[in-house]
Amino acid sequence: MARNMVAGSMVMDRPTTRERLNAHAFEFSRLDGRGSIRLSAFKGRPLLVVNTASACGYTPQYAELQSLWSLLRHRGLVVLAVPSNDFGGQEPGGPAEIAQFCTTQYGVDFPVTAKQTVIGANAHPFFRWAVSSVGEAGWPRWNFQKYLVAPDGRLAEIWPSPVRPLADGVIERIQVLINQAGL
């Protein structure tokens, strides 16, 4: 997939033959342990996947993720938090602690997965797919890296941790995908 850097993000162009799968091929275990979240359930809708942690300097981005979800979910956006302890041990809690933290501190009501490994050979397949799609830039560099998946399942954009979920460029890019999907 060709890629261009724009204002701290990675904009994806058309897919190449290297991409055998799209994001809709993956699923995550639910935080509560009751089944899985199949990304195929979100076909036709933009999806923002974010690796998260409860004890990170970027953790206040949960509030903006919740605001973004509240603002655009009625237009089709799905926000999916993927807790991980891979960076600085900043997500040490178990499922109950993570759920309580997200709910009480930030009022999160968007989907949250079970804690995952997001880097290296044991990374969740979604993150390995991101790397296979765009190269090493697909690995999260820290907590709160954001992956925008287009309604057709291709990786549309990656934003690094410092880019806030309510940044104009993020909202504009999501709205473009919503409009292209006719939502």
PDB file of N, CA and C in Angstrom, residues 44-147:
ATOM      1  N   GLY A  44     -18.904  -1.636   6.289  1.00  0.00           N
ATOM      2  CA  GLY A  44     -19.702  -0.510   5.831  1.00  0.00           C
ATOM      3  C   GLY A  44     -19.644   0.702   6.739  1.00  0.00           C
ATOM      4  N   ARG A  45     -18.882   0.619   7.826  1.00  0.00           N
ATOM      5  CA  ARG A  45     -18.772   1.717   8.784  1.00  0.00           C
ATOM      6  C   ARG A  45     -17.304   1.998   9.065  1.00  0.00           C
ATOM      7  N   PRO A  46     -16.935   3.260   9.302  1.00  0.00           N
ATOM      8  CA  PRO A  46     -15.561   3.543   9.720  1.00  0.00           C
ATOM      9  C   PRO A  46     -15.339   3.050  11.148  1.00  0.00           C
ATOM     10  N   LEU A  47     -14.125   2.601  11.403  1.00  0.00           N
ATOM     11  CA  LEU A  47     -13.765   2.027  12.693  1.00  0.00           C
ATOM     12  C   LEU A  47     -12.455   2.651  13.150  1.00  0.00           C
ATOM     13  N   LEU A  48     -12.438   3.174  14.366  1.00  0.00           N
ATOM     14  CA  LEU A  48     -11.222   3.731  14.950  1.00  0.00           C
ATOM     15  C   LEU A  48     -10.755   2.788  16.053  1.00  0.00           C
ATOM     16  N   VAL A  49      -9.638   2.101  15.808  1.00  0.00           N
ATOM     17  CA  VAL A  49      -9.059   1.164  16.768  1.00  0.00           C
ATOM     18  C   VAL A  49      -7.910   1.884  17.472  1.00  0.00           C
ATOM     19  N   VAL A  50      -7.927   1.868  18.807  1.00  0.00           N
ATOM     20  CA  VAL A  50      -6.926   2.601  19.588  1.00  0.00           C
ATOM     21  C   VAL A  50      -6.357   1.683  20.666  1.00  0.00           C
ATOM     22  N   ASN A  51      -5.024   1.515  20.678  1.00  0.00           N
ATOM     23  CA  ASN A  51      -4.416   0.772  21.791  1.00  0.00           C
ATOM     24  C   ASN A  51      -4.331   1.725  22.986  1.00  0.00           C
ATOM     25  N   THR A  52      -4.856   1.280  24.123  1.00  0.00           N
ATOM     26  CA  THR A  52      -5.040   2.160  25.274  1.00  0.00           C
ATOM     27  C   THR A  52      -4.315   1.636  26.512  1.00  0.00           C
ATOM     28  N   ALA A  53      -4.225   2.488  27.515  1.00  0.00           N
ATOM     29  CA  ALA A  53      -3.665   2.130  28.821  1.00  0.00           C
ATOM     30  C   ALA A  53      -4.219   3.101  29.860  1.00  0.00           C
ATOM     31  N   SER A  54      -4.395   2.621  31.073  1.00  0.00           N
ATOM     32  CA  SER A  54      -5.020   3.419  32.134  1.00  0.00           C
ATOM     33  C   SER A  54      -4.070   4.332  32.891  1.00  0.00           C
ATOM     34  N   ALA A  55      -2.766   4.096  32.789  1.00  0.00           N
ATOM     35  CA  ALA A  55      -1.806   4.866  33.586  1.00  0.00           C
ATOM     36  C   ALA A  55      -0.767   5.537  32.699  1.00  0.00           C
ATOM     37  N   CYS A  56      -1.221   6.148  31.633  1.00  0.00           N
ATOM     38  CA  CYS A  56      -0.345   6.762  30.632  1.00  0.00           C
ATOM     39  C   CYS A  56      -0.609   8.270  30.596  1.00  0.00           C
ATOM     40  N   GLY A  57       0.369   9.019  30.185  1.00  0.00           N
ATOM     41  CA  GLY A  57       0.169  10.453  30.016  1.00  0.00           C
ATOM     42  C   GLY A  57      -0.905  10.780  28.987  1.00  0.00           C
ATOM     43  N   TYR A  58      -1.173   9.846  28.080  1.00  0.00           N
ATOM     44  CA  TYR A  58      -2.205  10.049  27.057  1.00  0.00           C
ATOM     45  C   TYR A  58      -3.569   9.511  27.483  1.00  0.00           C
ATOM     46  N   THR A  59      -3.667   8.933  28.672  1.00  0.00           N
ATOM     47  CA  THR A  59      -4.925   8.346  29.130  1.00  0.00           C
ATOM     48  C   THR A  59      -6.098   9.321  29.079  1.00  0.00           C
ATOM     49  N   PRO A  60      -5.913  10.633  29.328  1.00  0.00           N
ATOM     50  CA  PRO A  60      -7.049  11.550  29.197  1.00  0.00           C
ATOM     51  C   PRO A  60      -7.684  11.552  27.800  1.00  0.00           C
ATOM     52  N   GLN A  61      -7.009  10.967  26.814  1.00  0.00           N
ATOM     53  CA  GLN A  61      -7.625  10.858  25.486  1.00  0.00           C
ATOM     54  C   GLN A  61      -8.875   9.981  25.510  1.00  0.00           C
ATOM     55  N   TYR A  62      -9.043   9.164  26.552  1.00  0.00           N
ATOM     56  CA  TYR A  62     -10.295   8.410  26.686  1.00  0.00           C
ATOM     57  C   TYR A  62     -11.492   9.360  26.632  1.00  0.00           C
ATOM     58  N   ALA A  63     -11.374  10.526  27.277  1.00  0.00           N
ATOM     59  CA  ALA A  63     -12.476  11.492  27.289  1.00  0.00           C
ATOM     60  C   ALA A  63     -12.797  11.954  25.873  1.00  0.00           C
ATOM     61  N   GLU A  64     -11.758  12.221  25.077  1.00  0.00           N
ATOM     62  CA  GLU A  64     -11.990  12.650  23.697  1.00  0.00           C
ATOM     63  C   GLU A  64     -12.502  11.502  22.834  1.00  0.00           C
ATOM     64  N   LEU A  65     -12.043  10.289  23.092  1.00  0.00           N
ATOM     65  CA  LEU A  65     -12.577   9.141  22.350  1.00  0.00           C
ATOM     66  C   LEU A  65     -14.068   8.982  22.638  1.00  0.00           C
ATOM     67  N   GLN A  66     -14.455   9.163  23.909  1.00  0.00           N
ATOM     68  CA  GLN A  66     -15.874   9.080  24.260  1.00  0.00           C
ATOM     69  C   GLN A  66     -16.663  10.198  23.581  1.00  0.00           C
ATOM     70  N   SER A  67     -16.107  11.406  23.558  1.00  0.00           N
ATOM     71  CA  SER A  67     -16.781  12.526  22.884  1.00  0.00           C
ATOM     72  C   SER A  67     -16.917  12.269  21.391  1.00  0.00           C
ATOM     73  N   LEU A  68     -15.857  11.754  20.777  1.00  0.00           N
ATOM     74  CA  LEU A  68     -15.888  11.435  19.347  1.00  0.00           C
ATOM     75  C   LEU A  68     -16.949  10.383  19.062  1.00  0.00           C
ATOM     76  N   TRP A  69     -16.991   9.356  19.875  1.00  0.00           N
ATOM     77  CA  TRP A  69     -17.993   8.291  19.757  1.00  0.00           C
ATOM     78  C   TRP A  69     -19.402   8.877  19.894  1.00  0.00           C
ATOM     79  N   SER A  70     -19.607   9.723  20.887  1.00  0.00           N
ATOM     80  CA  SER A  70     -20.922  10.341  21.090  1.00  0.00           C
ATOM     81  C   SER A  70     -21.309  11.234  19.920  1.00  0.00           C
ATOM     82  N   LEU A  71     -20.332  11.927  19.355  1.00  0.00           N
ATOM     83  CA  LEU A  71     -20.569  12.855  18.251  1.00  0.00           C
ATOM     84  C   LEU A  71     -20.909  12.143  16.945  1.00  0.00           C
ATOM     85  N   LEU A  72     -20.214  11.040  16.648  1.00  0.00           N
ATOM     86  CA  LEU A  72     -20.323  10.445  15.309  1.00  0.00           C
ATOM     87  C   LEU A  72     -20.870   9.021  15.255  1.00  0.00           C
ATOM     88  N   ARG A  73     -21.202   8.434  16.373  1.00  0.00           N
ATOM     89  CA  ARG A  73     -21.716   7.060  16.296  1.00  0.00           C
ATOM     90  C   ARG A  73     -23.042   6.990  15.572  1.00  0.00           C
ATOM     91  N   HIS A  74     -23.866   8.008  15.709  1.00  0.00           N
ATOM     92  CA  HIS A  74     -25.148   8.007  14.995  1.00  0.00           C
ATOM     93  C   HIS A  74     -24.960   8.088  13.480  1.00  0.00           C
ATOM     94  N   ARG A  75     -23.746   8.466  13.039  1.00  0.00           N
ATOM     95  CA  ARG A  75     -23.423   8.505  11.605  1.00  0.00           C
ATOM     96  C   ARG A  75     -22.637   7.273  11.176  1.00  0.00           C
ATOM     97  N   GLY A  76     -22.427   6.331  12.098  1.00  0.00           N
ATOM     98  CA  GLY A  76     -21.808   5.067  11.734  1.00  0.00           C
ATOM     99  C   GLY A  76     -20.445   4.785  12.324  1.00  0.00           C
ATOM    100  N   LEU A  77     -19.784   5.765  12.934  1.00  0.00           N
ATOM    101  CA  LEU A  77     -18.447   5.534  13.486  1.00  0.00           C
ATOM    102  C   LEU A  77     -18.493   4.524  14.636  1.00  0.00           C
ATOM    103  N   VAL A  78     -17.512   3.632  14.644  1.00  0.00           N
ATOM    104  CA  VAL A  78     -17.297   2.727  15.771  1.00  0.00           C
ATOM    105  C   VAL A  78     -15.920   3.041  16.346  1.00  0.00           C
ATOM    106  N   VAL A  79     -15.846   3.181  17.657  1.00  0.00           N
ATOM    107  CA  VAL A  79     -14.573   3.352  18.366  1.00  0.00           C
ATOM    108  C   VAL A  79     -14.335   2.061  19.137  1.00  0.00           C
ATOM    109  N   LEU A  80     -13.124   1.535  19.052  1.00  0.00           N
ATOM    110  CA  LEU A  80     -12.775   0.293  19.732  1.00  0.00           C
ATOM    111  C   LEU A  80     -11.465   0.489  20.488  1.00  0.00           C
ATOM    112  N   ALA A  81     -11.528   0.380  21.818  1.00  0.00           N
ATOM    113  CA  ALA A  81     -10.326   0.486  22.649  1.00  0.00           C
ATOM    114  C   ALA A  81      -9.722  -0.899  22.831  1.00  0.00           C
ATOM    115  N   VAL A  82      -8.398  -0.961  22.699  1.00  0.00           N
ATOM    116  CA  VAL A  82      -7.663  -2.216  22.864  1.00  0.00           C
ATOM    117  C   VAL A  82      -6.622  -2.002  23.967  1.00  0.00           C
ATOM    118  N   PRO A  83      -6.972  -2.309  25.224  1.00  0.00           N
ATOM    119  CA  PRO A  83      -6.014  -2.126  26.310  1.00  0.00           C
ATOM    120  C   PRO A  83      -4.770  -2.995  26.113  1.00  0.00           C
ATOM    121  N   SER A  84      -3.621  -2.441  26.475  1.00  0.00           N
ATOM    122  CA  SER A  84      -2.361  -3.166  26.348  1.00  0.00           C
ATOM    123  C   SER A  84      -1.403  -2.724  27.445  1.00  0.00           C
ATOM    124  N   ASN A  85      -0.612  -3.662  27.906  1.00  0.00           N
ATOM    125  CA  ASN A  85       0.394  -3.383  28.926  1.00  0.00           C
ATOM    126  C   ASN A  85       1.795  -3.352  28.313  1.00  0.00           C
ATOM    127  N   ASP A  86       1.873  -3.218  26.990  1.00  0.00           N
ATOM    128  CA  ASP A  86       3.146  -3.328  26.270  1.00  0.00           C
ATOM    129  C   ASP A  86       4.087  -2.147  26.463  1.00  0.00           C
ATOM    130  N   PHE A  87       3.568  -0.996  26.810  1.00  0.00           N
ATOM    131  CA  PHE A  87       4.404   0.204  26.894  1.00  0.00           C
ATOM    132  C   PHE A  87       4.464   0.697  28.337  1.00  0.00           C
ATOM    133  N   GLY A  88       5.598   0.502  28.965  1.00  0.00           N
ATOM    134  CA  GLY A  88       5.804   1.018  30.311  1.00  0.00           C
ATOM    135  C   GLY A  88       4.972   0.347  31.387  1.00  0.00           C
ATOM    136  N   GLY A  89       4.386  -0.805  31.103  1.00  0.00           N
ATOM    137  CA  GLY A  89       3.558  -1.478  32.104  1.00  0.00           C
ATOM    138  C   GLY A  89       2.402  -0.612  32.559  1.00  0.00           C
ATOM    139  N   GLN A  90       1.839   0.183  31.645  1.00  0.00           N
ATOM    140  CA  GLN A  90       0.852   1.196  32.016  1.00  0.00           C
ATOM    141  C   GLN A  90      -0.598   0.707  31.985  1.00  0.00           C
ATOM    142  N   GLU A  91      -0.791  -0.599  31.778  1.00  0.00           N
ATOM    143  CA  GLU A  91      -2.129  -1.199  31.888  1.00  0.00           C
ATOM    144  C   GLU A  91      -2.003  -2.491  32.691  1.00  0.00           C
ATOM    145  N   PRO A  92      -1.686  -2.362  34.001  1.00  0.00           N
ATOM    146  CA  PRO A  92      -1.431  -3.557  34.806  1.00  0.00           C
ATOM    147  C   PRO A  92      -2.691  -4.280  35.276  1.00  0.00           C
ATOM    148  N   GLY A  93      -3.834  -3.628  35.245  1.00  0.00           N
ATOM    149  CA  GLY A  93      -5.049  -4.195  35.809  1.00  0.00           C
ATOM    150  C   GLY A  93      -5.641  -5.331  35.005  1.00  0.00           C
ATOM    151  N   GLY A  94      -6.525  -6.055  35.663  1.00  0.00           N
ATOM    152  CA  GLY A  94      -7.288  -7.105  35.015  1.00  0.00           C
ATOM    153  C   GLY A  94      -8.556  -6.533  34.400  1.00  0.00           C
ATOM    154  N   PRO A  95      -9.387  -7.389  33.816  1.00  0.00           N
ATOM    155  CA  PRO A  95     -10.593  -6.920  33.133  1.00  0.00           C
ATOM    156  C   PRO A  95     -11.515  -6.065  34.000  1.00  0.00           C
ATOM    157  N   ALA A  96     -11.767  -6.485  35.237  1.00  0.00           N
ATOM    158  CA  ALA A  96     -12.679  -5.723  36.097  1.00  0.00           C
ATOM    159  C   ALA A  96     -12.126  -4.335  36.399  1.00  0.00           C
ATOM    160  N   GLU A  97     -10.821  -4.258  36.669  1.00  0.00           N
ATOM    161  CA  GLU A  97     -10.202  -2.959  36.963  1.00  0.00           C
ATOM    162  C   GLU A  97     -10.228  -2.047  35.739  1.00  0.00           C
ATOM    163  N   ILE A  98      -9.939  -2.604  34.578  1.00  0.00           N
ATOM    164  CA  ILE A  98      -9.956  -1.805  33.346  1.00  0.00           C
ATOM    165  C   ILE A  98     -11.363  -1.284  33.081  1.00  0.00           C
ATOM    166  N   ALA A  99     -12.357  -2.159  33.193  1.00  0.00           N
ATOM    167  CA  ALA A  99     -13.745  -1.755  32.947  1.00  0.00           C
ATOM    168  C   ALA A  99     -14.180  -0.670  33.921  1.00  0.00           C
ATOM    169  N   GLN A 100     -13.872  -0.865  35.206  1.00  0.00           N
ATOM    170  CA  GLN A 100     -14.262   0.128  36.205  1.00  0.00           C
ATOM    171  C   GLN A 100     -13.579   1.465  35.937  1.00  0.00           C
ATOM    172  N   PHE A 101     -12.292   1.430  35.629  1.00  0.00           N
ATOM    173  CA  PHE A 101     -11.556   2.656  35.350  1.00  0.00           C
ATOM    174  C   PHE A 101     -12.179   3.401  34.171  1.00  0.00           C
ATOM    175  N   CYS A 102     -12.402   2.704  33.073  1.00  0.00           N
ATOM    176  CA  CYS A 102     -12.938   3.350  31.867  1.00  0.00           C
ATOM    177  C   CYS A 102     -14.309   3.963  32.120  1.00  0.00           C
ATOM    178  N   THR A 103     -15.137   3.238  32.865  1.00  0.00           N
ATOM    179  CA  THR A 103     -16.500   3.698  33.123  1.00  0.00           C
ATOM    180  C   THR A 103     -16.535   4.841  34.127  1.00  0.00           C
ATOM    181  N   THR A 104     -15.858   4.675  35.259  1.00  0.00           N
ATOM    182  CA  THR A 104     -15.960   5.692  36.306  1.00  0.00           C
ATOM    183  C   THR A 104     -15.155   6.945  36.000  1.00  0.00           C
ATOM    184  N   GLN A 105     -13.984   6.802  35.398  1.00  0.00           N
ATOM    185  CA  GLN A 105     -13.144   7.968  35.128  1.00  0.00           C
ATOM    186  C   GLN A 105     -13.551   8.729  33.869  1.00  0.00           C
ATOM    187  N   TYR A 106     -14.034   8.001  32.847  1.00  0.00           N
ATOM    188  CA  TYR A 106     -14.270   8.650  31.553  1.00  0.00           C
ATOM    189  C   TYR A 106     -15.647   8.376  30.957  1.00  0.00           C
ATOM    190  N   GLY A 107     -16.482   7.628  31.632  1.00  0.00           N
ATOM    191  CA  GLY A 107     -17.823   7.353  31.127  1.00  0.00           C
ATOM    192  C   GLY A 107     -17.835   6.582  29.818  1.00  0.00           C
ATOM    193  N   VAL A 108     -16.821   5.777  29.588  1.00  0.00           N
ATOM    194  CA  VAL A 108     -16.694   5.047  28.323  1.00  0.00           C
ATOM    195  C   VAL A 108     -17.860   4.081  28.147  1.00  0.00           C
ATOM    196  N   ASP A 109     -18.536   4.192  27.014  1.00  0.00           N
ATOM    197  CA  ASP A 109     -19.562   3.207  26.674  1.00  0.00           C
ATOM    198  C   ASP A 109     -19.357   2.638  25.267  1.00  0.00           C
ATOM    199  N   PHE A 110     -18.206   2.941  24.654  1.00  0.00           N
ATOM    200  CA  PHE A 110     -17.869   2.296  23.383  1.00  0.00           C
ATOM    201  C   PHE A 110     -17.200   0.951  23.697  1.00  0.00           C
ATOM    202  N   PRO A 111     -17.094   0.067  22.716  1.00  0.00           N
ATOM    203  CA  PRO A 111     -16.529  -1.259  22.982  1.00  0.00           C
ATOM    204  C   PRO A 111     -15.063  -1.214  23.422  1.00  0.00           C
ATOM    205  N   VAL A 112     -14.748  -2.067  24.388  1.00  0.00           N
ATOM    206  CA  VAL A 112     -13.383  -2.231  24.890  1.00  0.00           C
ATOM    207  C   VAL A 112     -13.068  -3.724  24.835  1.00  0.00           C
ATOM    208  N   THR A 113     -11.923  -4.060  24.270  1.00  0.00           N
ATOM    209  CA  THR A 113     -11.534  -5.463  24.155  1.00  0.00           C
ATOM    210  C   THR A 113     -10.824  -5.935  25.419  1.00  0.00           C
ATOM    211  N   ALA A 114     -10.574  -7.228  25.473  1.00  0.00           N
ATOM    212  CA  ALA A 114      -9.693  -7.770  26.503  1.00  0.00           C
ATOM    213  C   ALA A 114      -8.293  -7.217  26.266  1.00  0.00           C
ATOM    214  N   LYS A 115      -7.482  -7.207  27.306  1.00  0.00           N
ATOM    215  CA  LYS A 115      -6.110  -6.718  27.185  1.00  0.00           C
ATOM    216  C   LYS A 115      -5.365  -7.565  26.155  1.00  0.00           C
ATOM    217  N   GLN A 116      -4.601  -6.890  25.281  1.00  0.00           N
ATOM    218  CA  GLN A 116      -3.908  -7.542  24.172  1.00  0.00           C
ATOM    219  C   GLN A 116      -2.435  -7.162  24.136  1.00  0.00           C
ATOM    220  N   THR A 117      -1.648  -8.009  23.519  1.00  0.00           N
ATOM    221  CA  THR A 117      -0.291  -7.657  23.126  1.00  0.00           C
ATOM    222  C   THR A 117      -0.410  -6.981  21.767  1.00  0.00           C
ATOM    223  N   VAL A 118       0.222  -5.819  21.594  1.00  0.00           N
ATOM    224  CA  VAL A 118       0.063  -5.065  20.342  1.00  0.00           C
ATOM    225  C   VAL A 118       1.368  -4.906  19.564  1.00  0.00           C
ATOM    226  N   ILE A 119       2.476  -5.383  20.131  1.00  0.00           N
ATOM    227  CA  ILE A 119       3.761  -5.290  19.430  1.00  0.00           C
ATOM    228  C   ILE A 119       4.459  -6.647  19.452  1.00  0.00           C
ATOM    229  N   GLY A 120       5.312  -6.860  18.459  1.00  0.00           N
ATOM    230  CA  GLY A 120       6.144  -8.053  18.427  1.00  0.00           C
ATOM    231  C   GLY A 120       5.464  -9.283  17.859  1.00  0.00           C
ATOM    232  N   ALA A 121       6.173 -10.389  17.954  1.00  0.00           N
ATOM    233  CA  ALA A 121       5.724 -11.648  17.354  1.00  0.00           C
ATOM    234  C   ALA A 121       4.411 -12.153  17.938  1.00  0.00           C
ATOM    235  N   ASN A 122       4.125 -11.810  19.185  1.00  0.00           N
ATOM    236  CA  ASN A 122       2.889 -12.265  19.829  1.00  0.00           C
ATOM    237  C   ASN A 122       1.770 -11.233  19.769  1.00  0.00           C
ATOM    238  N   ALA A 123       1.950 -10.208  18.967  1.00  0.00           N
ATOM    239  CA  ALA A 123       0.925  -9.166  18.848  1.00  0.00           C
ATOM    240  C   ALA A 123      -0.365  -9.749  18.292  1.00  0.00           C
ATOM    241  N   HIS A 124      -1.468  -9.131  18.677  1.00  0.00           N
ATOM    242  CA  HIS A 124      -2.766  -9.519  18.122  1.00  0.00           C
ATOM    243  C   HIS A 124      -2.683  -9.443  16.598  1.00  0.00           C
ATOM    244  N   PRO A 125      -3.338 -10.352  15.890  1.00  0.00           N
ATOM    245  CA  PRO A 125      -3.267 -10.365  14.418  1.00  0.00           C
ATOM    246  C   PRO A 125      -3.648  -9.045  13.745  1.00  0.00           C
ATOM    247  N   PHE A 126      -4.539  -8.246  14.342  1.00  0.00           N
ATOM    248  CA  PHE A 126      -4.888  -6.954  13.743  1.00  0.00           C
ATOM    249  C   PHE A 126      -3.644  -6.087  13.598  1.00  0.00           C
ATOM    250  N   PHE A 127      -2.818  -6.039  14.627  1.00  0.00           N
ATOM    251  CA  PHE A 127      -1.630  -5.182  14.597  1.00  0.00           C
ATOM    252  C   PHE A 127      -0.567  -5.752  13.665  1.00  0.00           C
ATOM    253  N   ARG A 128      -0.459  -7.069  13.605  1.00  0.00           N
ATOM    254  CA  ARG A 128       0.469  -7.673  12.640  1.00  0.00           C
ATOM    255  C   ARG A 128       0.002  -7.396  11.215  1.00  0.00           C
ATOM    256  N   TRP A 129      -1.314  -7.403  10.995  1.00  0.00           N
ATOM    257  CA  TRP A 129      -1.873  -7.065   9.680  1.00  0.00           C
ATOM    258  C   TRP A 129      -1.544  -5.613   9.322  1.00  0.00           C
ATOM    259  N   ALA A 130      -1.663  -4.698  10.294  1.00  0.00           N
ATOM    260  CA  ALA A 130      -1.334  -3.291  10.026  1.00  0.00           C
ATOM    261  C   ALA A 130       0.110  -3.177   9.553  1.00  0.00           C
ATOM    262  N   VAL A 131       1.008  -3.926  10.182  1.00  0.00           N
ATOM    263  CA  VAL A 131       2.418  -3.909   9.776  1.00  0.00           C
ATOM    264  C   VAL A 131       2.572  -4.501   8.383  1.00  0.00           C
ATOM    265  N   SER A 132       1.857  -5.577   8.096  1.00  0.00           N
ATOM    266  CA  SER A 132       1.965  -6.176   6.758  1.00  0.00           C
ATOM    267  C   SER A 132       1.401  -5.241   5.698  1.00  0.00           C
ATOM    268  N   SER A 133       0.506  -4.355   6.098  1.00  0.00           N
ATOM    269  CA  SER A 133      -0.110  -3.412   5.161  1.00  0.00           C
ATOM    270  C   SER A 133       0.777  -2.217   4.851  1.00  0.00           C
ATOM    271  N   VAL A 134       1.465  -1.698   5.886  1.00  0.00           N
ATOM    272  CA  VAL A 134       2.214  -0.448   5.698  1.00  0.00           C
ATOM    273  C   VAL A 134       3.680  -0.530   6.087  1.00  0.00           C
ATOM    274  N   GLY A 135       4.130  -1.677   6.546  1.00  0.00           N
ATOM    275  CA  GLY A 135       5.509  -1.798   6.994  1.00  0.00           C
ATOM    276  C   GLY A 135       5.632  -1.479   8.473  1.00  0.00           C
ATOM    277  N   GLU A 136       6.857  -1.290   8.906  1.00  0.00           N
ATOM    278  CA  GLU A 136       7.155  -1.088  10.330  1.00  0.00           C
ATOM    279  C   GLU A 136       6.376   0.073  10.949  1.00  0.00           C
ATOM    280  N   ALA A 137       5.967   1.037  10.149  1.00  0.00           N
ATOM    281  CA  ALA A 137       5.183   2.163  10.669  1.00  0.00           C
ATOM    282  C   ALA A 137       3.828   1.714  11.202  1.00  0.00           C
ATOM    283  N   GLY A 138       3.432   0.488  10.911  1.00  0.00           N
ATOM    284  CA  GLY A 138       2.166  -0.028  11.404  1.00  0.00           C
ATOM    285  C   GLY A 138       2.183  -0.440  12.865  1.00  0.00           C
ATOM    286  N   TRP A 139       3.399  -0.649  13.423  1.00  0.00           N
ATOM    287  CA  TRP A 139       3.466  -0.992  14.843  1.00  0.00           C
ATOM    288  C   TRP A 139       3.129   0.222  15.692  1.00  0.00           C
ATOM    289  N   PRO A 140       2.362   0.047  16.773  1.00  0.00           N
ATOM    290  CA  PRO A 140       2.187   1.160  17.703  1.00  0.00           C
ATOM    291  C   PRO A 140       3.539   1.547  18.290  1.00  0.00           C
ATOM    292  N   ARG A 141       3.765   2.842  18.431  1.00  0.00           N
ATOM    293  CA  ARG A 141       4.998   3.334  19.041  1.00  0.00           C
ATOM    294  C   ARG A 141       4.814   3.582  20.535  1.00  0.00           C
ATOM    295  N   TRP A 142       3.561   3.747  20.943  1.00  0.00           N
ATOM    296  CA  TRP A 142       3.222   3.973  22.342  1.00  0.00           C
ATOM    297  C   TRP A 142       1.728   3.772  22.482  1.00  0.00           C
ATOM    298  N   ASN A 143       1.214   3.964  23.694  1.00  0.00           N
ATOM    299  CA  ASN A 143      -0.223   3.864  23.930  1.00  0.00           C
ATOM    300  C   ASN A 143      -0.957   4.967  23.170  1.00  0.00           C
ATOM    301  N   PHE A 144      -2.183   4.699  22.813  1.00  0.00           N
ATOM    302  CA  PHE A 144      -3.086   5.643  22.160  1.00  0.00           C
ATOM    303  C   PHE A 144      -2.690   5.971  20.722  1.00  0.00           C
ATOM    304  N   GLN A 145      -2.076   5.019  20.034  1.00  0.00           N
ATOM    305  CA  GLN A 145      -1.938   5.146  18.578  1.00  0.00           C
ATOM    306  C   GLN A 145      -3.301   4.786  17.996  1.00  0.00           C
ATOM    307  N   LYS A 146      -3.695   5.522  16.973  1.00  0.00           N
ATOM    308  CA  LYS A 146      -5.039   5.384  16.419  1.00  0.00           C
ATOM    309  C   LYS A 146      -4.978   4.844  14.993  1.00  0.00           C
ATOM    310  N   TYR A 147      -5.795   3.826  14.723  1.00  0.00           N
ATOM    311  CA  TYR A 147      -5.873   3.181  13.409  1.00  0.00           C
ATOM    312  C   TYR A 147      -7.277   3.399  12.867  1.00  0.00           C
TER     313      TYR A 147
END
